[in-house]
XYZ file of C-alpha atoms in Angstrom:
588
model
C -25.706 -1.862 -2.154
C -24.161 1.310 -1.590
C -23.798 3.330 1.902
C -26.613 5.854 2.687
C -24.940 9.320 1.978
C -26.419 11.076 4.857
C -24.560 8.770 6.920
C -21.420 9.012 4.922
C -21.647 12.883 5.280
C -22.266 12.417 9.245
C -19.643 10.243 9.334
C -16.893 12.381 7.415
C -18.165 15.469 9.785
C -17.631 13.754 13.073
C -14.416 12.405 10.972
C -11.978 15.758 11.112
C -9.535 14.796 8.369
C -6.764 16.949 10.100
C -7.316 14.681 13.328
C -7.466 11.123 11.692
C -4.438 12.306 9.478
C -2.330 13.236 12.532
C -2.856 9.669 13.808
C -0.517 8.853 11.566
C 1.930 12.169 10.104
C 3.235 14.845 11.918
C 1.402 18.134 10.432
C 2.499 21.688 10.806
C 0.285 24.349 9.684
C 1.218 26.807 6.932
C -1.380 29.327 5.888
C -5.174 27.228 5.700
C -3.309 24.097 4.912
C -1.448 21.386 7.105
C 1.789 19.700 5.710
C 3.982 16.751 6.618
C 5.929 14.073 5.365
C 3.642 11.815 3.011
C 2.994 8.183 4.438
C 2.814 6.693 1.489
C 6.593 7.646 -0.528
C 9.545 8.422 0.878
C 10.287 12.108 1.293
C 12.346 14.484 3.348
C 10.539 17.728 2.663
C 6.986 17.587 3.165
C 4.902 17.609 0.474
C 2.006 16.086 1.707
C -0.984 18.749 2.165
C -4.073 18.503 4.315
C -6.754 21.120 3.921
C -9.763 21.338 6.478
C -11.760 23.534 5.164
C -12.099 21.423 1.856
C -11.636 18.086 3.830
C -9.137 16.574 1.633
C -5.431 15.444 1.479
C -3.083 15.538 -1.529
C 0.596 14.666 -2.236
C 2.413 17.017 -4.360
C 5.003 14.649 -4.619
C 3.320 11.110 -5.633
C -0.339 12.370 -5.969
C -2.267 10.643 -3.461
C -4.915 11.894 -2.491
C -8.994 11.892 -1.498
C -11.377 12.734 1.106
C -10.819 10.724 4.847
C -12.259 7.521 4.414
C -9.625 7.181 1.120
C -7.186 8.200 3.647
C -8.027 5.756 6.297
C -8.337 2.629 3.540
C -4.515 3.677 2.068
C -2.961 3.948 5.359
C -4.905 1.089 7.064
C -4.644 -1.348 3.828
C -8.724 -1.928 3.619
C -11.143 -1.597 1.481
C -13.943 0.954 1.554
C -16.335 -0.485 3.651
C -14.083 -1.889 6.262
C -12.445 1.633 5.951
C -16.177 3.216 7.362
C -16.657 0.828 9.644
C -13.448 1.589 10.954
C -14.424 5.030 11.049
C -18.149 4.516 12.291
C -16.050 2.395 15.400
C -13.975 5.496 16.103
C -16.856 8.230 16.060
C -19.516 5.744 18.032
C -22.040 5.484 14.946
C -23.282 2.272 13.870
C -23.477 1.332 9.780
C -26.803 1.104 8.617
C -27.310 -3.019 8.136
C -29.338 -2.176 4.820
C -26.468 -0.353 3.302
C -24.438 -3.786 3.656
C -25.040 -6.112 0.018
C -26.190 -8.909 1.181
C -24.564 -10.832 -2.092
C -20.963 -9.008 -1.294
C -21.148 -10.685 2.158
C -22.513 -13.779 1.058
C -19.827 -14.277 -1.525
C -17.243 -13.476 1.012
C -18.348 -15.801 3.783
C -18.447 -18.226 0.652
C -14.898 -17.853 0.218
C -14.049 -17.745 3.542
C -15.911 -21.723 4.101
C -13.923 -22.493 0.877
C -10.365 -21.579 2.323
C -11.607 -23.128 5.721
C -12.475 -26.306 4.077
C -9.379 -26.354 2.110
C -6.875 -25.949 4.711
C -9.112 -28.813 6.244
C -8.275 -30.913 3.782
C -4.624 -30.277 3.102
C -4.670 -30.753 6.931
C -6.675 -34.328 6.758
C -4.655 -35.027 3.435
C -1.152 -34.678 4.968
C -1.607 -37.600 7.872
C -3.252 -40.327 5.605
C -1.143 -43.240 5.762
C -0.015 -42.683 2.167
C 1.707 -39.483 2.597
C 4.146 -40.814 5.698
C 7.315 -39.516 3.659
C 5.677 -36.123 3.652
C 4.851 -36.038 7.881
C 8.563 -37.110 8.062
C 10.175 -34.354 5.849
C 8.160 -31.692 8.738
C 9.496 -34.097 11.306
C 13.238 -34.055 9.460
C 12.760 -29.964 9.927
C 12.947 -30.224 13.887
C 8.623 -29.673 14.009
C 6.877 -31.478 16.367
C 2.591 -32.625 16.272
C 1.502 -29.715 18.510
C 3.531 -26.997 16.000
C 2.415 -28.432 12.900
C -1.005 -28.788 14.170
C -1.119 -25.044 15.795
C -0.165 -23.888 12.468
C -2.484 -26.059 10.920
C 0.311 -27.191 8.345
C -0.812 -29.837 5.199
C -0.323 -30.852 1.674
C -1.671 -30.942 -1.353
C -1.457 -34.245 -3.683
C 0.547 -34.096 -6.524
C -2.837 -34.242 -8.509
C -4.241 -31.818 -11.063
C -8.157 -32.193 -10.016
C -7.721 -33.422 -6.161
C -8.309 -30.318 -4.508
C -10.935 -28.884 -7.427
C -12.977 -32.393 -6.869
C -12.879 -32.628 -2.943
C -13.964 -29.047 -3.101
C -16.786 -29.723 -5.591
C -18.060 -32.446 -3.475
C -18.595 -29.763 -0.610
C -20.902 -27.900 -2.978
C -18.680 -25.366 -4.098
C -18.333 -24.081 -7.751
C -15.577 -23.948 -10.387
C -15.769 -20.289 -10.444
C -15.817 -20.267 -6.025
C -12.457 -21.963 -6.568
C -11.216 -19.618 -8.828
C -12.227 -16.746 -7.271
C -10.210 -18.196 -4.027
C -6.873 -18.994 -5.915
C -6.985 -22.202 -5.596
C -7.473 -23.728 -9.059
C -6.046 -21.553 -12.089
C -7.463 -21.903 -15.914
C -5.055 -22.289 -18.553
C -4.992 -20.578 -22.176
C -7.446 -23.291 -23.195
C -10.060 -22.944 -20.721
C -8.857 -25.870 -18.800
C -8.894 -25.865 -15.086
C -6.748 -27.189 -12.592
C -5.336 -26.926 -9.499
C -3.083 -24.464 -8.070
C -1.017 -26.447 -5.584
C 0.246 -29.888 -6.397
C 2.808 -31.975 -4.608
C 3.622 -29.063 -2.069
C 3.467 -28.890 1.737
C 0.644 -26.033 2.653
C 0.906 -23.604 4.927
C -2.381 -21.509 5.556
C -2.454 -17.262 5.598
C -4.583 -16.880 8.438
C -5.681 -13.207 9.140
C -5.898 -11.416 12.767
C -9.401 -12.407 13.012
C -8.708 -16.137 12.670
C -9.451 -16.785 9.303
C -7.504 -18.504 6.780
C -7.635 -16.223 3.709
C -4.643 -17.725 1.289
C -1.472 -20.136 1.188
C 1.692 -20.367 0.896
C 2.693 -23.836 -1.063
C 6.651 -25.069 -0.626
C 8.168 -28.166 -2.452
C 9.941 -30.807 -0.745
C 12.945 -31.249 -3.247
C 14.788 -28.529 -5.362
C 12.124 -28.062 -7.813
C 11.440 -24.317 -8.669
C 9.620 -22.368 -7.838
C 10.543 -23.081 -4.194
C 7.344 -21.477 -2.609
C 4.043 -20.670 -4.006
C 1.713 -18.155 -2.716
C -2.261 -17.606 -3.349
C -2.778 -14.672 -5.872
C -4.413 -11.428 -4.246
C -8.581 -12.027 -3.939
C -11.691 -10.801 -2.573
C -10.485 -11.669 0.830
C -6.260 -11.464 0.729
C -3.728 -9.230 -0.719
C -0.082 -9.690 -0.045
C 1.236 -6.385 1.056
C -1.683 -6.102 3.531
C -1.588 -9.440 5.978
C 1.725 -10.765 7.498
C 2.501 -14.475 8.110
C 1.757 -15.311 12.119
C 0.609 -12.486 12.739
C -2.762 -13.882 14.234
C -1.017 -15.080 17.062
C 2.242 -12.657 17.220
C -0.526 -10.054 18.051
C -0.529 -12.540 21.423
C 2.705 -12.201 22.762
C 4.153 -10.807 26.176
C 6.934 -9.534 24.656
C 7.911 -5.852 24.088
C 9.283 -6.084 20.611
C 8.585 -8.079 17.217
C 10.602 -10.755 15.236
C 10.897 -9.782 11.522
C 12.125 -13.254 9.622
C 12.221 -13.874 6.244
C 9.613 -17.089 5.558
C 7.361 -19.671 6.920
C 9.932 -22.155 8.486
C 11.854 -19.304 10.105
C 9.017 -18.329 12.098
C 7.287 -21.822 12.810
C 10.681 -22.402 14.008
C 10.927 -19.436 16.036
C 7.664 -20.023 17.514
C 8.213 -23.505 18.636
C 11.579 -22.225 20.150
C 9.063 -19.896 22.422
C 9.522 -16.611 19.828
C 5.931 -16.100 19.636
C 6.314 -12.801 18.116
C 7.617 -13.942 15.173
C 5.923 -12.728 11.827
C 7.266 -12.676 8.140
C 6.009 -11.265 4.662
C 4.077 -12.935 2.622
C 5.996 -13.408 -0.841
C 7.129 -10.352 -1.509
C 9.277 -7.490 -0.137
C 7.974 -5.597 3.042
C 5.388 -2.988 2.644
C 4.792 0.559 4.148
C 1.138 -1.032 4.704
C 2.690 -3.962 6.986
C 5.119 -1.627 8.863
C 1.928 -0.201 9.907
C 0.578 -2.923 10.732
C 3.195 -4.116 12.919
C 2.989 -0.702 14.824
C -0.189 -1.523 15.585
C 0.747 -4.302 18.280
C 5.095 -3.061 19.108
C 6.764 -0.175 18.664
C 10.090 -2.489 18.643
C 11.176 -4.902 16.009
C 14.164 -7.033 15.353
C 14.750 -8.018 11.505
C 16.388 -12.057 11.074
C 16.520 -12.565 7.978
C 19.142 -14.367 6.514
C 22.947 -14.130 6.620
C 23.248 -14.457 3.122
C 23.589 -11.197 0.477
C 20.023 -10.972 -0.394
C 18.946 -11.468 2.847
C 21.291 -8.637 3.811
C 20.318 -6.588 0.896
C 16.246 -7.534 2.443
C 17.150 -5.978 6.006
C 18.848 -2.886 4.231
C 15.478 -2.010 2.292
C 12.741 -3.200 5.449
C 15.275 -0.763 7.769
C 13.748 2.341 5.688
C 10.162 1.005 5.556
C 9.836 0.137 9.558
C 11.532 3.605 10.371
C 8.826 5.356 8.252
C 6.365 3.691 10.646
C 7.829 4.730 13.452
C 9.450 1.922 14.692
C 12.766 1.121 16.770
C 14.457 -1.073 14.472
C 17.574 -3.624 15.545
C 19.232 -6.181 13.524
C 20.356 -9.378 14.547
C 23.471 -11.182 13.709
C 23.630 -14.695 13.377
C 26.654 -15.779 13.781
C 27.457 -19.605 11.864
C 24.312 -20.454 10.152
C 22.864 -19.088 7.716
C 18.884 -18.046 9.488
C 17.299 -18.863 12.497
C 16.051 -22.245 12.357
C 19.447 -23.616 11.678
C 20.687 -21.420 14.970
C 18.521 -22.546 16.937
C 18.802 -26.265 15.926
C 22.421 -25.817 16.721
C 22.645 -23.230 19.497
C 19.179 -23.769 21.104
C 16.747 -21.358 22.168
C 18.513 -19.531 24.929
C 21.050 -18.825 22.617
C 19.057 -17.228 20.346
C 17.565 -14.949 23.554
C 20.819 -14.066 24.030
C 21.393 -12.390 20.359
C 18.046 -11.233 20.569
C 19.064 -9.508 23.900
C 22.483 -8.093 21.819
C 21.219 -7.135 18.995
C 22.040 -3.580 17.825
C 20.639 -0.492 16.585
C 19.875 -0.688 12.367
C 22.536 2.583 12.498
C 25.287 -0.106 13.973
C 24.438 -2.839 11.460
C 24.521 -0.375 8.390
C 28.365 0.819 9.681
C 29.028 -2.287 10.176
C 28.121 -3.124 6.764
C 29.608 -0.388 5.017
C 33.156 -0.921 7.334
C 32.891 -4.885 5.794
C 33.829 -3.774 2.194
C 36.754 -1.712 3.188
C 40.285 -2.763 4.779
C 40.691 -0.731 7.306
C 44.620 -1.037 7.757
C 44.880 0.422 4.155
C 44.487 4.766 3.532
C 43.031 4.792 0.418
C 40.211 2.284 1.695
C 39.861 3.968 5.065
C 39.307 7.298 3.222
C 36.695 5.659 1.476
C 34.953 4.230 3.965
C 35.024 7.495 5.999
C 33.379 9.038 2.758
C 30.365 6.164 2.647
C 29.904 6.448 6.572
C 29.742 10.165 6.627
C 27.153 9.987 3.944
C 25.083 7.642 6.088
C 25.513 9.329 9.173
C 24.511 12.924 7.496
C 20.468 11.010 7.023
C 20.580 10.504 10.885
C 18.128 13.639 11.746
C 18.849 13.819 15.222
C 22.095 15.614 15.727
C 22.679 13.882 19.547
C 22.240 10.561 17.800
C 24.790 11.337 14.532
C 27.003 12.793 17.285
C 27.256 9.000 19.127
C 28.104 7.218 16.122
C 30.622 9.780 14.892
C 32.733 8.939 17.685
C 32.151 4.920 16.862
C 33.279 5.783 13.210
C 36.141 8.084 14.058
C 37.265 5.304 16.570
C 36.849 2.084 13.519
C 39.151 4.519 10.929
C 41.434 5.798 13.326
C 40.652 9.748 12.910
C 39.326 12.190 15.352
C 35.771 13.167 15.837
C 36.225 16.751 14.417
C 37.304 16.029 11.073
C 35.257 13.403 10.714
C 32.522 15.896 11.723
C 33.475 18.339 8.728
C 33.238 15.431 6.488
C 29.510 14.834 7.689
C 28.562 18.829 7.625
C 29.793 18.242 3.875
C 27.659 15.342 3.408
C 24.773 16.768 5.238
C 24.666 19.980 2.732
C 24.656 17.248 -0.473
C 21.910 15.606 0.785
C 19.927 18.339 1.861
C 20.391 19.692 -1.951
C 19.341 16.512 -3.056
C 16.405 16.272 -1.653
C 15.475 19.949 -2.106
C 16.232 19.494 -5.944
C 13.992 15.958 -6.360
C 11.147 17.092 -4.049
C 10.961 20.464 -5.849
C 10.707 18.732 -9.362
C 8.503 16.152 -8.196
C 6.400 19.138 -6.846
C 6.229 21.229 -10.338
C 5.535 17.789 -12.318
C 3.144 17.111 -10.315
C 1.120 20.965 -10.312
C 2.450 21.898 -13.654
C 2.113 18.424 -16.093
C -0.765 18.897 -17.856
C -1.462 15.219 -18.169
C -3.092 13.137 -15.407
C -0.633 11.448 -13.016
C -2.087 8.096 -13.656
C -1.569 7.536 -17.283
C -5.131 5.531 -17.130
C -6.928 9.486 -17.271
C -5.240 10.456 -20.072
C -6.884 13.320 -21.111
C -7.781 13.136 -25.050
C -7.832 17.307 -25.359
C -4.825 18.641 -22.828
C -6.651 21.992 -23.285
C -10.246 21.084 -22.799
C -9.385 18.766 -19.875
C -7.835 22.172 -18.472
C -10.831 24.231 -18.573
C -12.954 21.012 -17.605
C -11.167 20.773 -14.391
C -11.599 24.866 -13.729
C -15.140 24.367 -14.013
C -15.315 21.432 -11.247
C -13.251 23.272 -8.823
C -15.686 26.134 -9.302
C -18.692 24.323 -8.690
C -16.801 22.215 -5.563
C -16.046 26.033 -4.314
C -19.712 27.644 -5.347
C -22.253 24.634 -5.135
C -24.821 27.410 -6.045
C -23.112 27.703 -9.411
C -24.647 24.185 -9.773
C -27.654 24.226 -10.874
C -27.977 26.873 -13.724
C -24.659 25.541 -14.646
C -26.719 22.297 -15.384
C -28.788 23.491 -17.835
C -26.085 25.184 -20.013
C -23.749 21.721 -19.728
C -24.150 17.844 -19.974
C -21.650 15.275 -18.390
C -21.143 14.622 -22.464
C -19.799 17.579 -23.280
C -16.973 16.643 -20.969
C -14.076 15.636 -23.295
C -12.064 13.424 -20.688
C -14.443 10.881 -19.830
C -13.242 10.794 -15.682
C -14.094 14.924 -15.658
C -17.566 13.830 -17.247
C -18.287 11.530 -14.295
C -16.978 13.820 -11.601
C -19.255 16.184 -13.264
C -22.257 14.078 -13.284
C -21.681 12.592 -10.056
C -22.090 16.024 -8.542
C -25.271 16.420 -10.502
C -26.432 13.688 -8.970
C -25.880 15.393 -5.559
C -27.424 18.308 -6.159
C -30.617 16.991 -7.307
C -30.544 14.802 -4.484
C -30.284 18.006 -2.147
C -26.894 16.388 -1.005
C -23.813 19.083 -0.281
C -21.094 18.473 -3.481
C -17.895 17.415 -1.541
C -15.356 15.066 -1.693
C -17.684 12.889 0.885
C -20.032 12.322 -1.768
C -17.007 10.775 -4.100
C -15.760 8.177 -1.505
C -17.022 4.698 -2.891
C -17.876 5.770 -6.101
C -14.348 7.178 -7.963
C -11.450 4.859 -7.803
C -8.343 5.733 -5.745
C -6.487 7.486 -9.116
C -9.640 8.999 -10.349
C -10.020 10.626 -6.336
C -6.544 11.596 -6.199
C -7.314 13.890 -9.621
C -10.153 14.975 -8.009
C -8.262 15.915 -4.670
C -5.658 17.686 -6.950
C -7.868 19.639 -8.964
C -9.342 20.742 -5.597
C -6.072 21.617 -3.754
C -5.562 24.661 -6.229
C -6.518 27.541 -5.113
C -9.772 29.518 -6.328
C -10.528 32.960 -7.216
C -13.435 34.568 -4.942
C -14.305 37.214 -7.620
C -15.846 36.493 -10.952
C -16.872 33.076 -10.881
C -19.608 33.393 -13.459
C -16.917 35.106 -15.833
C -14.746 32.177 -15.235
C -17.005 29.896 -15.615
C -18.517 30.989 -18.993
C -14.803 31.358 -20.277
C -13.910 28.094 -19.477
C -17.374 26.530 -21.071
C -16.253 29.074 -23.906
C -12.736 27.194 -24.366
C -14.723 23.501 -24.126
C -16.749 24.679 -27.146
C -14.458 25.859 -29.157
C -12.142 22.638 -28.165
C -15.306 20.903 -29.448
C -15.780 22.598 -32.424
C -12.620 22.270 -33.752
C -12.578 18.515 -33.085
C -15.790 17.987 -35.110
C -14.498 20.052 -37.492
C -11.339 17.695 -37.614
C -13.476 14.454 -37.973
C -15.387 16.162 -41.099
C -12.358 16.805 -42.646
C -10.855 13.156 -42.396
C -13.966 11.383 -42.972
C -14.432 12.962 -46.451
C -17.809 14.739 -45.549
C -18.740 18.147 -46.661
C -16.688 21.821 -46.829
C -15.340 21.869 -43.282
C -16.201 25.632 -43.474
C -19.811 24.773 -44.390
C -20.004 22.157 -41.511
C -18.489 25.243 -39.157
C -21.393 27.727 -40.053
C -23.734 25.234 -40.198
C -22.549 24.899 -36.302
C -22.452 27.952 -35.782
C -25.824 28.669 -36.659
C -27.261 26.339 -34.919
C -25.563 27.320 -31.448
C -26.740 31.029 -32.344
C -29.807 29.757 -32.574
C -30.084 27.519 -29.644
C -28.900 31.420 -27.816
């Protein structure tokens, strides 16, 4: 059931775009626009455009873009209505309850029971008698009762039906199960279950709900872990391991590890702000999310390369989010549950309490491939550490670690200092040269950005898009513009439904803005929308433009029905032509 759209358009009024957008990017104004640095790519020239008076945001660079509530669901990782609700929380404005589907909620709370009662039974299934070997391998990983039950660890039999059956007996479908991740069908149409023979640990979101797993075997079997597919209720780059009771802790800062041991471990040591990915690499969405709760986190993952290679990539994503970023170094063992199994907790404070800046660690990693006794290695480190200093932005900062550099290669600050004014001016061209390209590809391709709304007629879909900024600009060109066109004479079918959507709101006496289009076009199909929108528009001779522009979209048309006739071995293309020409002087 969709939500009322005079509360949607009360909502996105009380909602100043410019306001909820500076929440999270630093905007400057320039002319009638606001621009920063785009929270959802990495950039170093702002591309990223905010316009109040149209109420809309758009990327020049990777072509995001939509009204506020699209905004709010990108940089918050929810869906739409969470995304209002998070909204209507902010402004003081309740959700109407009969705008809510009572068949979307009842299918979620249906899922949630399912993962409930699963992670009941891996639970139940891992302390039967039977399965002593597998309580012992958690017990052989240093885990005592009270961890294993806070994190409500289990297993799943190494059956193909066990789960799917004890589910089944608790009412729920085939389709329930498969909705939830937990069985998978084969090529054949046979069903089974995901997880076999693996010790479960349950996803558990910040409201206490489990909402997917993570499956590990016991032996060297691959694939080592197994994680629940995205669903209705979970998606990987959106929740974070622990973090339902991270969110908890006294301390000032976060623990980023690198899987489910390391922070079960960590917590049991008395880390309770220990949280980890889910699967996958880190994501801008669960930076944010950690900024929610610290603004201080401490990546441990492990000492090996690709652990190494891990911290390297998360130290860009956490900075994006604002975050003070150390690294720690664990020295003799390879990640943190084998420290502290050999060290012991207070040991592990201690590194916590030495841990350095991410700057430190990266010197310290480029300084690692180099021996510094020889010149033509020095010289070559200099050259890699002046290129990393030059993307330190705050010149106080780069000044501190020139002097640590200059003192590691043996060289004086100031001509280390003309090596980094060198490296600063490379980057800085760089960066002007990619942004500005990824700027004109963006404005000038005539194409779509997403490939999925391809336009079939490049020129058609130009003249197409003219006419919906017009009529976003003029609403009063509306409605005698309805009479002269129909959504199907649209040649790109996502122009066609912007187009008819906006019909829609005019006959229901609703104002045609980008408010109206939240819920209804898809995150690529409101980014085009939020482009063709962020061009600017004459004020003079609308109504000329607009009958050139329905002038190129029929004779686009008319040469594409002429082009059918003439492969599908029909009559004279010329006679079909006056015949069609006729008949629109007649229609006149």
């Amino acid at each position: 059931m969709p939500i009322d759209h005079a509360f949607l358009d009360e909502l996105t009024a009380r909602s100043d775009i410019v306001d909820v957008v500076s929440r999270y990017v630093s905007l400057k104004r320039q002319g009638a626009n606001y621009f920063g640095l785009c929270p959802f790519h990495n950039e170093k020239s702002p591309s990223f455009s905010v316009s109040p008076d149209k109420q809309i945001y758009h990327c020049f660079g990777c072509g995001a873009g939509g009204g506020v509530i699209n905004f709010v669901m990108r940089a918050e990782g929810l869906e739409f209505r969470d995304a209002v609700q998070f909204l209507a929380d902010r402004c003081g404005l309740k959700v109407p309850q009969d705008s809510i589907d009572p068949r979307t909620v009842r299918r979620r709370e249906r899922l949630l029971a399912l993962m409930k009662d699963a992670a009941r039974f891996y639970y139940d299934t891992l302390w039967r008698p039977e399965y002593t070997p597998v309580q012992r391998y958690f017990a052989g990983r240093g885990l005592s009762r009270r961890t294993m039950n806070r994190f409500g660890l289990g297993y799943a039999p190494d059956s193909f039906h066990a789960t799917m059956d004890a589910m089944q007996k608790k009412g729920y479908t085939k389709d329930e199960l498969l909705d939830a991740g937990l069985v998978v069908k084969n090529e054949k149409g046979a069903i089974y279950d995901k997880f076999r023979g693996r010790v479960m640990f349950p996803i558990i979101d910040v409201r206490g709900q489990v909402i997917a797993f993570g499956g590990r075997v016991m032996d060297d079997s691959k694939p080592k872990y197994l994680n629940s597919p995205d669903t209705r209720i979970f998606h990987k780059g959106r929740n974070l391991f622990a973090l339902n009771l991270a969110k908890k802790t006294q301390n000032d800062y976060f623990i980023l590890a690198e899987g489910y041991m390391d922070v079960i471990a960590l917590h049991q040591a008395g880390f309770d702000s220990a949280v980890a990915s889910l699967g996958t690499a880190l994501t801008d969405e669960q930076a944010r999310m950690i900024a929610r709760y610290t603004k201080k986190i401490i990546i441990s993952y492990d000492a090996d390369g690709a652990g190494q290679a891990a911290a390297q990539r998360a130290i860009d994503i956490l900075k994006r989010a604002d975050l003070q970023v150390n690294v720690l170094r664990i020295p003799g063992a390879k990640d943190p549950d084998e420290f502290i199994k050999a060290k012991g907790a207070e040991a592990f404070r201690r590194l916590i309490e030495q841990s350095e800046g991410h700057n430190v660690y990266r010197l310290e990693q480029i300084a690692a491939k180099f021996d510094l006794t020889e010149d033509d290695q020095r010289i070559e480190f200099l050259k890699q550490a002046a290129w990393m200093l030059a993307a330190i932005p705050r010149e106080i900062e780069r000044e501190v670690y020139m002097g640590r550099v200059a003192k590691m290669a043996g060289v004086t600050t100031d001509a280390l200092k003309i090596e980094v004014k060198r490296a600063i001016g490379q980057r800085n061209k760089r960066e002007r040269t990619a942004e500005h390209r990824a700027i004109r590809a963006a404005v000038q391709n005539a194409q779509p950005k997403d490939r999925a709304l391809h336009y079939p007629d490049i020129r058609a879909g130009r003249a197409e898009e003219g006419i919906l900024g017009l009529i976003f600009t003029d609403p009063s060109l509306l409605a005698p513009l309805a009479q002269r066109l129909r959504p199907e004479d649209f040649s790109a079918p996502v122009l066609a439904k912007i187009y008819a959507r906006a019909l829609e709101l005019e006959q229901q006496g609703a104002p045609v803005s980008v408010s109206g289009y939240e819920g209804y076009l898809d995150d690529g199909e409101l980014a085009l929308l939020s482009e063709i929108l962020s061009r600017p528009q004459g004020s003079e001779r609308r109504q000329k433009a607009l009958d050139d522009y329905i002038k190129i979209m029929d004779e686009r048309r008319t040469q594409r029905q002429l082009e059918q006739a003439a492969t599908s071995g029909g009559e004279d293309p010329m006679i079909t032509y006056s015949k069609m020409k006729a008949d629109k002087m007649g229609g006149k």
